[in-house]
Coordinates of C-alpha atoms in Angstrom, one line a residue:
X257 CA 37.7 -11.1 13.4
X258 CA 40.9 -9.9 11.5
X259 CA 42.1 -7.1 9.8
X260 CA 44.6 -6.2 7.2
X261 CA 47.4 -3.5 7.8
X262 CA 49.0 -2.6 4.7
X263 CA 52.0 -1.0 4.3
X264 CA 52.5 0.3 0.8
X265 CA 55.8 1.1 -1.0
X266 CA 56.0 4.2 -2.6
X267 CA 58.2 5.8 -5.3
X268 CA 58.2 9.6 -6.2
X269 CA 58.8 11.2 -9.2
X270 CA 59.7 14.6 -9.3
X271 CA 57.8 17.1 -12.2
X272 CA 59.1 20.3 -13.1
X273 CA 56.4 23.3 -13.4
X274 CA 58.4 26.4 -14.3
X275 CA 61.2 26.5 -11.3
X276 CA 59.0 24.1 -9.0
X277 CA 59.7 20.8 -8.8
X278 CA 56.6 18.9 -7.6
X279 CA 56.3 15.5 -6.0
X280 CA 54.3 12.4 -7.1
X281 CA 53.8 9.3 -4.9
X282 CA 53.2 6.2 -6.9
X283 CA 52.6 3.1 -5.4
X284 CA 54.5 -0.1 -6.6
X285 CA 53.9 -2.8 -4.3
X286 CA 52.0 -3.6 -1.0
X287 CA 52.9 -6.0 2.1
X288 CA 50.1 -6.9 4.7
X289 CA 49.7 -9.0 7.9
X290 CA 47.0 -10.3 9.6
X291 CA 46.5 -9.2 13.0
X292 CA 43.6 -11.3 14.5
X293 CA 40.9 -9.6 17.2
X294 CA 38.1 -11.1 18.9
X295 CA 36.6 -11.4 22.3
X296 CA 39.3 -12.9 23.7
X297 CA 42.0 -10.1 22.9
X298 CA 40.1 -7.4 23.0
X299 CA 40.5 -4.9 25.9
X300 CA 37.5 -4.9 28.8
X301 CA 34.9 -2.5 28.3
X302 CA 35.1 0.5 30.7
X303 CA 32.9 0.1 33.1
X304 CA 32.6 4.0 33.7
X305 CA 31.5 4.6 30.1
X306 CA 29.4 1.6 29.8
X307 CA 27.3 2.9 32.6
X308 CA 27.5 6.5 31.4
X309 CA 26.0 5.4 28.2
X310 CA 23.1 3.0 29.5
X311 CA 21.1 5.4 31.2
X312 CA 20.8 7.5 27.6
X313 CA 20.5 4.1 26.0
X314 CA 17.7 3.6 28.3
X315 CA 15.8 6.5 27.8
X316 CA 16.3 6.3 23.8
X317 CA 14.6 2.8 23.4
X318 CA 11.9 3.9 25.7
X319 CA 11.0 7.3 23.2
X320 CA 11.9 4.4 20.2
X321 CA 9.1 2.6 21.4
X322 CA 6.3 5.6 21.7
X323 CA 3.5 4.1 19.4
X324 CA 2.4 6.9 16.5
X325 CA -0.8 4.6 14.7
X326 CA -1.7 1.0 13.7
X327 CA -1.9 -0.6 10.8
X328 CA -3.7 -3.5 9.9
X329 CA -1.5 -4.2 7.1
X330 CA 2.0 -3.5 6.1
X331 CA 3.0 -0.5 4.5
X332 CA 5.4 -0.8 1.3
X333 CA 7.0 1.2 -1.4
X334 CA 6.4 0.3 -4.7
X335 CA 7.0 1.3 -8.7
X336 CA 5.2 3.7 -9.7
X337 CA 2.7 3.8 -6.4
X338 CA 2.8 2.2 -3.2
X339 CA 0.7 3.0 0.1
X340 CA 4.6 3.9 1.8
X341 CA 5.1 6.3 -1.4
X342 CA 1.6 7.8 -0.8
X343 CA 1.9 7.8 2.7
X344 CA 5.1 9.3 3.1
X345 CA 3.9 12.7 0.5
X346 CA 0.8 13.4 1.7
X347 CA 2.9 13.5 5.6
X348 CA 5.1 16.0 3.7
X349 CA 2.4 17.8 2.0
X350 CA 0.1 18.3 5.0
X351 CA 2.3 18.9 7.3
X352 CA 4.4 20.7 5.3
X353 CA 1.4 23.1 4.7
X354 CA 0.8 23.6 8.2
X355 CA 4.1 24.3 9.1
X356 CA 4.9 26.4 6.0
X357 CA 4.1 30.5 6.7
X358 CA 4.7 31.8 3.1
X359 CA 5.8 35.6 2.2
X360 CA 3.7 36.2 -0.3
X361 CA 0.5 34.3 1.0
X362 CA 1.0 31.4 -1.4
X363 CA 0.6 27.9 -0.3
X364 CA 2.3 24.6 -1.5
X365 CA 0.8 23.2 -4.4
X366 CA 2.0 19.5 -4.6
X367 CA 4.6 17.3 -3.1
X368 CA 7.6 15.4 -4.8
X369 CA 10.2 12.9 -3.2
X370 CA 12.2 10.3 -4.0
X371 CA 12.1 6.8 -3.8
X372 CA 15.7 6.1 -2.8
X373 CA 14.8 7.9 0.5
X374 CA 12.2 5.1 1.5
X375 CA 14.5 2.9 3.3
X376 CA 12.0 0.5 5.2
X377 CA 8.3 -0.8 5.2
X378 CA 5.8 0.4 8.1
X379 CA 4.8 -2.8 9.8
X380 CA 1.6 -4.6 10.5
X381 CA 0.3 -3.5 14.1
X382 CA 1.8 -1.1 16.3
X383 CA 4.1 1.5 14.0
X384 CA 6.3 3.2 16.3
X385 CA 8.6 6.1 16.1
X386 CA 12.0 3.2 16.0
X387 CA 9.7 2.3 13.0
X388 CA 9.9 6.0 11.3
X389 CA 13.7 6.0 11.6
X390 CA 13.9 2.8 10.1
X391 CA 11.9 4.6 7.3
X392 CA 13.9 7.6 7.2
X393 CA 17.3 7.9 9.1
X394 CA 18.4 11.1 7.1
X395 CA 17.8 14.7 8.9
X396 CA 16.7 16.1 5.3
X397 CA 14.7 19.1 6.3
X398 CA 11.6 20.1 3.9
X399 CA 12.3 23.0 1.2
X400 CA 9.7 25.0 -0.8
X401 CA 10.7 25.8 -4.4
X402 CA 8.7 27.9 -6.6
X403 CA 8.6 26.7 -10.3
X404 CA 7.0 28.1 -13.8
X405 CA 5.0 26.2 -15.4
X406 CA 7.1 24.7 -18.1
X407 CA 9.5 23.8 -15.5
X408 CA 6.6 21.4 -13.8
X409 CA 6.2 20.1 -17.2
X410 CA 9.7 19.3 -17.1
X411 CA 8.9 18.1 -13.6
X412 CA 6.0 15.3 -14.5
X413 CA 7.9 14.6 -18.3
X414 CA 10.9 13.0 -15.8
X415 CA 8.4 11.2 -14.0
X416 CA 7.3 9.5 -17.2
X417 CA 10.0 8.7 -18.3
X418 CA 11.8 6.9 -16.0
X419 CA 9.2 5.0 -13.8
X420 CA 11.5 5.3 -10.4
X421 CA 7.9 5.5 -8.1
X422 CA 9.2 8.9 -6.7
X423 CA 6.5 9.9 -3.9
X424 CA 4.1 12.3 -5.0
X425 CA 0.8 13.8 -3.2
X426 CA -2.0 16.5 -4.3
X427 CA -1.0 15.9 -8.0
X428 CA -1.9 13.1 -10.5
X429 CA -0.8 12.0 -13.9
X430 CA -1.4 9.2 -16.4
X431 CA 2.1 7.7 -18.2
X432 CA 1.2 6.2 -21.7
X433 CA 4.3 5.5 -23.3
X434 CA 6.8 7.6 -21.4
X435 CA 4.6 10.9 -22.0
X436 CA 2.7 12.5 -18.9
X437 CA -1.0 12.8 -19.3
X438 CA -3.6 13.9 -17.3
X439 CA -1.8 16.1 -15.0
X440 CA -3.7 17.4 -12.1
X441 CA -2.1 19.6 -9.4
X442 CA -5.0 19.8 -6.5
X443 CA -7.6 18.0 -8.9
X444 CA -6.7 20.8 -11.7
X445 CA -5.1 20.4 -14.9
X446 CA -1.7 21.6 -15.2
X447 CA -1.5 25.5 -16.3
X448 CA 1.7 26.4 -18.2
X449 CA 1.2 30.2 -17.6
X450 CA 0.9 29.9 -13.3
X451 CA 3.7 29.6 -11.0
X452 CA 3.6 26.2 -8.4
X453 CA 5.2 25.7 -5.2
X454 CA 6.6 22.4 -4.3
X455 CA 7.5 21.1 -1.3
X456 CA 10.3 18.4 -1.2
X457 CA 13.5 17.6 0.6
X458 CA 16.7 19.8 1.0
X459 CA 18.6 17.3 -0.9
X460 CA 16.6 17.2 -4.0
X461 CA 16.1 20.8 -4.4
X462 CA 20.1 21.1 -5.3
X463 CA 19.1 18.4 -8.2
X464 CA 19.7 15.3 -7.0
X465 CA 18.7 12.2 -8.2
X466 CA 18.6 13.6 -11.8
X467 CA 15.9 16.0 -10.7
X468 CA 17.2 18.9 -13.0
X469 CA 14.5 21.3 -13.0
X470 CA 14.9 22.0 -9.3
X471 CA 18.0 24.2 -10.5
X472 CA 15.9 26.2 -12.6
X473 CA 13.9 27.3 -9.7
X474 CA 12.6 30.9 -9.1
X475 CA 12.8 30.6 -5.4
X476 CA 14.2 27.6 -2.5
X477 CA 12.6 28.3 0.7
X478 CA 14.0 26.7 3.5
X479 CA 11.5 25.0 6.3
X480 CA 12.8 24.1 9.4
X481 CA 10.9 21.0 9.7
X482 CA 12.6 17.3 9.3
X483 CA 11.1 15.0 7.1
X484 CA 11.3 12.3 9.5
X485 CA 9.2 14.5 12.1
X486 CA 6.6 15.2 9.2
X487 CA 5.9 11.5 9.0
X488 CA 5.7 11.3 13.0
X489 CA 3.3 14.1 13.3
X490 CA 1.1 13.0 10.4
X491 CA 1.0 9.3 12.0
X492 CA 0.3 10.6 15.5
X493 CA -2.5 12.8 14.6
X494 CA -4.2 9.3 12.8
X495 CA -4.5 8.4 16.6
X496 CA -4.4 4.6 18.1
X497 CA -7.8 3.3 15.9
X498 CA -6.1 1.1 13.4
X499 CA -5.7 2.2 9.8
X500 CA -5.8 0.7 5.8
X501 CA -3.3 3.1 3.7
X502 CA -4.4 2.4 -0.1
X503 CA -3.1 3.6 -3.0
X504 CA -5.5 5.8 -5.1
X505 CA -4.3 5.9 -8.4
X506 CA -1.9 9.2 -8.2
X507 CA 0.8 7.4 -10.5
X508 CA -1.2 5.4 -13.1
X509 CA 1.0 3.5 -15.6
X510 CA -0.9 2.5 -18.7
X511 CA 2.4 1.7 -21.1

């Protein structure tokens, strides 16, 4: 293994701002060498630390190994639905609800993630909490925003438009060329007049991955509840009797 150390030249120019004079550093050439490092140069391992660190490695593998469920197929994202894209938002929306104590005695009405945040497939067989932070290695905890109506229109027209397979559970809608049709939110059509929490990820709710409308919302309600340990919960409760995750239709792309 090598590695480059650079030593850059640098010439400064001096501004005047008023009385000030200011300093600018500009590169204008570079010199490097090659310093070569592998197993043979490096220093020994400590033996102290290596020890100190074994017996937490120890006890990490053995929790990354708890089995949550099996599956008696593998479990993928996909554009615009996949069973790992269901999965995933109906683990946030259930759990989610049951973790959720709201003010005002309003529940969660429907779930929205992204797809970026799907970073692996849930195997074939034993799926095992290693597994889940495979899936999802970020500590995004869940938020609750509260929406008007036109702002979930807004909500569902992005989803239409840009076919991105962003994870969505207790809703449904139809895209026929790049319009959103047959919105449902908990098997109802879409009312422009109500308010509608949704429950999604802390990083989302500050409009993230183009998801605008999140900035427009009436209210971000904070849950202390991981995303990660969602999905963990949701798996364990489906117990050790092996399970077929199929998609249902939730994103249906007919353009």
């Amino acid at each position: 293994m090598r590695y480059l150390k650079i030593k850059p030249i640098l010439f400064v120019i001096g501004v005047f701002i008023g009385t000030t004079l200011y300093g600018q550093y500009i590169p204008v050439s570079f010199s490097y060498s090659s310093i070569k490092v592998d197993s043979v140069d490096a220093i020994a391992p400590d033996s102290a630390i290596v020890k100190y660190i074994d017996k937490y490695r120890v006890e990490i593998q053995k929790e990354m190994n708890v089995t949550l469920a099996v599956s008696e197929r593998v479990i993928e994202a996909d554009k615009p639905e996949g069973t790992l894209n269901d999965l995933v938002a109906d683990a946030v929306f259930q759990m989610g609800t049951l973790r959720y104590k709201p003010a005002d005695g309003k529940n969660i009405d429907f779930c929205l993630l992204n797809y970026g945040g799907l970073r692996k497939s849930l195997p074939k067989g034993n799926i095992m909490i290693g597994n889940v932070f495979e899936l999802m290695p970020f500590d995004n905890k869940l938020n609750v925003i509260t929406l008007k109506g036109v702002q979930v229109v807004q909500l569902f027209d992005f989803l239409a438009k840009k076919i991105e397979g962003h994870p969505i559970a207790n809703c449904r809608l139809v895209v026929n060329r790049n319009q959103a049709t047959q919105v449902t939110i908990g098997g109802v059509p879409l009312d422009t007049s109500k308010t509608y929490k949704v429950v999604t990820n802390d990083y989302l709710s500050g409009g993230n991955d183009g998801m605008y409308f999140f900035k427009q919302a009436l209210a971000i309600e904070p849950v202390d509840y991981l995303i990660r340990d969602a999905i963990i919960d949701y798996l364990r409760k489906m117990g050790e009797k092996p399970i077929t995750i199929e998609k249902d239709g939730r994103y249906t792309l007919k353009n």
